[in-house]
XYZ file of C-alpha atoms in Angstrom:
296
model
C -10.336 -60.583 -52.915
C -10.895 -64.022 -54.171
C -8.027 -66.239 -54.493
C -7.402 -68.500 -57.421
C -9.418 -71.547 -57.620
C -7.545 -74.760 -56.597
C -8.306 -77.380 -59.024
C -5.960 -80.139 -57.922
C -3.794 -80.494 -55.000
C -0.507 -82.201 -54.942
C 1.550 -84.121 -52.287
C 4.331 -86.039 -53.900
C 4.855 -89.642 -52.891
C 1.591 -89.885 -51.096
C -1.205 -92.195 -52.595
C -4.372 -90.185 -53.520
C -7.801 -90.923 -54.634
C -9.588 -87.982 -56.366
C -13.272 -87.521 -56.161
C -15.444 -84.825 -57.900
C -14.340 -82.370 -55.159
C -11.993 -83.938 -52.666
C -8.511 -85.293 -53.045
C -8.010 -88.105 -50.434
C -4.361 -88.840 -49.281
C -3.783 -91.966 -47.632
C -1.414 -91.875 -44.518
C -2.026 -95.488 -43.505
C -3.789 -95.060 -40.319
C -5.105 -91.723 -41.162
C -6.364 -89.952 -44.185
C -5.918 -86.233 -45.376
C -9.085 -84.752 -47.070
C -8.473 -81.804 -49.303
C -11.291 -79.891 -50.507
C -10.616 -78.431 -53.815
C -12.415 -75.658 -55.501
C -13.814 -78.111 -58.230
C -17.597 -78.041 -58.751
C -19.682 -80.665 -60.259
C -23.139 -80.844 -61.708
C -25.042 -83.485 -63.714
C -22.088 -85.899 -63.277
C -19.599 -83.492 -64.755
C -16.825 -81.554 -63.009
C -17.338 -78.078 -64.460
C -14.699 -75.200 -65.495
C -13.504 -73.164 -64.133
C -13.614 -73.875 -60.276
C -15.260 -71.643 -57.759
C -12.303 -69.799 -55.759
C -12.318 -70.748 -52.243
C -15.194 -72.888 -52.301
C -13.328 -76.000 -50.694
C -12.274 -73.787 -47.695
C -15.968 -72.713 -47.323
C -17.049 -76.383 -47.363
C -14.163 -77.542 -44.960
C -15.270 -74.727 -42.331
C -18.976 -75.514 -42.560
C -18.243 -79.241 -41.835
C -15.948 -78.297 -39.159
C -18.795 -76.092 -37.669
C -21.227 -79.038 -37.778
C -18.783 -81.720 -36.334
C -18.307 -79.441 -33.486
C -22.008 -78.895 -32.936
C -22.867 -82.418 -33.194
C -20.038 -83.421 -30.844
C -21.991 -85.991 -29.145
C -22.168 -88.037 -32.465
C -18.827 -89.793 -33.280
C -17.171 -88.534 -36.262
C -14.009 -89.062 -38.165
C -12.289 -85.554 -37.612
C -8.937 -85.559 -35.733
C -7.647 -82.231 -36.781
C -7.866 -79.222 -39.162
C -4.115 -78.913 -39.460
C -2.320 -80.851 -42.440
C 1.109 -80.297 -40.767
C -0.095 -82.990 -38.035
C 0.734 -85.495 -40.563
C 4.062 -86.515 -42.135
C 3.754 -84.226 -45.109
C 6.495 -84.129 -47.986
C 9.103 -81.397 -47.425
C 7.850 -79.662 -50.388
C 4.283 -79.547 -49.367
C 2.673 -76.084 -49.968
C 0.862 -75.393 -46.556
C -0.454 -72.059 -47.792
C -2.322 -73.689 -50.645
C -3.687 -76.262 -48.097
C -4.597 -73.885 -45.595
C -8.324 -73.819 -44.473
C -9.409 -76.826 -46.716
C -7.837 -79.914 -45.023
C -9.154 -82.305 -42.504
C -7.121 -85.042 -40.886
C -9.486 -87.716 -40.264
C -9.647 -91.295 -39.144
C -9.569 -94.109 -41.694
C -12.819 -96.086 -41.597
C -14.603 -98.780 -43.295
C -16.945 -96.650 -45.402
C -20.778 -97.904 -45.593
C -21.512 -98.399 -49.259
C -24.519 -96.275 -49.276
C -25.474 -92.400 -49.222
C -27.755 -91.672 -46.642
C -30.315 -89.264 -47.974
C -32.818 -87.434 -45.828
C -35.588 -85.222 -47.476
C -37.843 -82.815 -45.564
C -39.156 -80.955 -48.794
C -40.378 -82.106 -51.970
C -37.645 -81.000 -54.337
C -35.123 -82.299 -56.899
C -35.404 -85.920 -58.072
C -37.881 -86.532 -55.277
C -40.367 -83.987 -56.955
C -39.918 -85.600 -60.367
C -40.424 -89.076 -58.852
C -43.607 -87.883 -57.102
C -45.117 -86.269 -60.119
C -44.633 -89.790 -61.944
C -45.643 -92.227 -59.212
C -47.235 -90.343 -56.310
C -44.396 -91.572 -54.164
C -40.674 -90.701 -53.506
C -38.333 -93.611 -53.878
C -41.244 -96.016 -53.154
C -42.528 -94.316 -50.050
C -46.139 -93.202 -50.785
C -47.082 -89.509 -50.071
C -50.367 -87.681 -49.796
C -51.954 -86.506 -52.964
C -51.873 -83.000 -54.178
C -48.512 -81.818 -52.788
C -46.849 -78.988 -54.606
C -43.336 -78.478 -55.527
C -41.066 -77.618 -52.630
C -43.799 -78.453 -50.199
C -42.732 -79.550 -46.688
C -43.267 -83.262 -46.309
C -45.365 -84.637 -43.508
C -42.269 -86.071 -42.015
C -38.472 -86.488 -43.050
C -38.080 -89.334 -45.582
C -34.869 -91.651 -45.535
C -34.049 -92.584 -49.085
C -30.733 -94.272 -49.334
C -28.681 -94.283 -52.611
C -25.694 -96.359 -53.887
C -22.351 -94.668 -53.715
C -20.931 -94.231 -57.196
C -17.209 -93.540 -57.882
C -18.200 -92.022 -61.187
C -21.561 -91.070 -62.595
C -24.615 -90.548 -60.561
C -25.636 -92.222 -57.279
C -28.788 -94.434 -57.750
C -31.598 -94.322 -55.280
C -32.437 -97.782 -53.683
C -35.213 -98.834 -51.365
C -34.572 -99.349 -47.736
C -34.953 -103.119 -48.053
C -31.903 -102.923 -50.711
C -30.039 -101.294 -48.070
C -30.812 -103.923 -45.365
C -29.715 -106.674 -47.838
C -26.620 -104.711 -48.289
C -25.463 -104.158 -44.725
C -27.669 -106.003 -42.565
C -31.086 -104.820 -40.908
C -29.556 -103.632 -37.648
C -27.004 -101.386 -39.311
C -29.459 -99.950 -41.932
C -32.000 -99.027 -39.137
C -29.138 -97.536 -37.127
C -27.973 -95.474 -40.174
C -31.650 -94.419 -40.997
C -32.338 -93.415 -37.539
C -29.194 -91.496 -37.087
C -29.554 -89.755 -40.326
C -32.999 -88.561 -39.473
C -31.894 -87.379 -36.019
C -28.986 -85.355 -37.268
C -31.096 -83.897 -40.225
C -33.624 -82.937 -37.699
C -31.259 -81.336 -35.343
C -29.518 -79.423 -38.310
C -32.802 -78.290 -39.636
C -34.186 -76.969 -36.602
C -30.794 -74.944 -35.993
C -30.658 -73.710 -39.541
C -34.181 -72.603 -39.494
C -33.460 -70.361 -36.602
C -30.641 -68.752 -38.650
C -32.885 -68.266 -41.542
C -32.002 -71.361 -43.666
C -34.455 -74.008 -44.827
C -32.648 -77.382 -45.019
C -34.689 -78.935 -47.681
C -32.676 -82.216 -48.013
C -29.310 -83.542 -47.466
C -27.040 -86.595 -47.686
C -24.720 -88.045 -45.064
C -21.831 -90.603 -45.300
C -20.970 -93.131 -42.446
C -17.964 -95.340 -41.799
C -17.312 -98.216 -39.342
C -14.229 -97.903 -37.045
C -13.672 -100.994 -34.644
C -17.393 -101.907 -35.047
C -18.554 -98.313 -34.168
C -20.630 -96.245 -36.639
C -19.104 -92.787 -36.951
C -20.302 -89.711 -39.290
C -17.416 -88.994 -42.041
C -16.976 -86.991 -45.265
C -18.843 -83.681 -45.271
C -21.888 -82.517 -43.223
C -24.565 -80.264 -44.167
C -22.835 -78.295 -46.618
C -23.935 -76.466 -49.766
C -22.565 -79.370 -51.844
C -24.488 -82.005 -49.924
C -27.686 -79.985 -49.072
C -30.306 -77.782 -50.317
C -30.291 -74.626 -48.373
C -33.080 -72.184 -49.144
C -33.258 -68.727 -47.751
C -36.412 -68.980 -45.351
C -37.460 -65.440 -45.929
C -38.000 -66.139 -49.647
C -39.644 -69.542 -49.318
C -42.810 -70.118 -51.101
C -43.972 -73.740 -52.015
C -45.460 -74.201 -55.499
C -42.229 -73.977 -57.652
C -38.538 -73.846 -57.360
C -36.801 -71.918 -54.522
C -33.926 -69.438 -54.520
C -30.816 -71.490 -53.237
C -27.618 -70.916 -51.173
C -25.980 -73.961 -52.906
C -24.917 -75.259 -56.153
C -28.483 -75.546 -57.407
C -27.675 -72.116 -58.782
C -25.164 -73.603 -61.145
C -27.543 -76.452 -62.172
C -30.207 -73.952 -63.044
C -27.706 -71.908 -65.037
C -26.711 -74.995 -66.997
C -30.424 -75.916 -67.466
C -30.736 -72.607 -69.230
C -28.273 -73.414 -71.815
C -28.464 -75.652 -74.676
C -26.173 -78.241 -73.290
C -27.233 -81.817 -73.807
C -25.376 -83.202 -70.586
C -23.752 -85.895 -72.689
C -21.013 -83.751 -74.056
C -18.370 -81.529 -72.213
C -20.265 -78.722 -70.410
C -19.921 -75.161 -71.234
C -17.516 -72.934 -69.148
C -19.057 -71.052 -66.391
C -19.348 -67.464 -66.963
C -17.440 -65.209 -64.719
C -20.796 -63.800 -63.258
C -21.873 -67.207 -62.365
C -18.611 -68.223 -60.690
C -18.625 -65.044 -58.602
C -22.486 -65.281 -57.535
C -21.875 -68.879 -56.730
C -18.908 -67.962 -54.365
C -20.980 -65.447 -52.706
C -23.798 -67.985 -51.991
C -21.278 -70.325 -50.373
C -19.924 -67.691 -48.267
C -23.758 -66.403 -47.406
C -24.479 -69.926 -46.436
C -21.494 -69.861 -43.947
C -22.314 -66.575 -42.593
C -25.970 -67.247 -41.807
C -25.382 -70.622 -40.335
C -22.474 -69.538 -38.074
C -23.095 -65.763 -37.468
C -19.265 -65.238 -38.439
C -17.182 -64.469 -41.497
C -15.513 -67.551 -43.080
C -11.874 -67.204 -42.280
C -8.942 -69.671 -42.346
């Protein structure tokens, strides 16, 4: 039985920044990431939330952090009680959806890696024959696998949509040495994750990573290879030449596209069927990736 969706967490007296999905509480030397059940699309937070979505995202990120243990990351603990929480904190609400993490200097770029031609990359290719300025062979079809993964950074937006930028722009922003390190590490993680996911029956079409600097060391932060940050396609259903069935929030985007919503006014409320099917897709992604049921 699905629980009630958590739209906003509350820890009295603790400074908090709320993103589209995560509430981030500041404990000075550490942060508490709380993944709510909010879901966003086209730069809008939708209503209602997807029950337990935040828990699934958190547990998938935990899986990948542990699998990529050789890559430094920000995860300290999955137990919010490891922090000095206020006395009235509801641990049951927080259960399964929290990460205690190191505080870092966040790199101000999203590190996007694309292995297949989809989404904004497909639209860019149709118009220019390239993706984010990177030339591609002529005649590729929608959802085709690219000759090699592309690194296409984007600016990080607190609100609104992230903007694709050139690698040269990234070099100007953070320096060439760090930009090259970010590019190479992002492609490495994507390739390792993609190979593993393919063995489990999931095509990892594209994804985005975030990184931070801690005492000069580059570390992986935020979420990793989740249905919110990635395109997951069931491998057994894959056929290039058009859109693919998904195990991510593309399902919600597709429903929104089928309505008369103009994307400039408040979005329509998600029907109960769409909420339920979206929840199922997130759980299916966890089950396929890990071979286990998602518990917390």
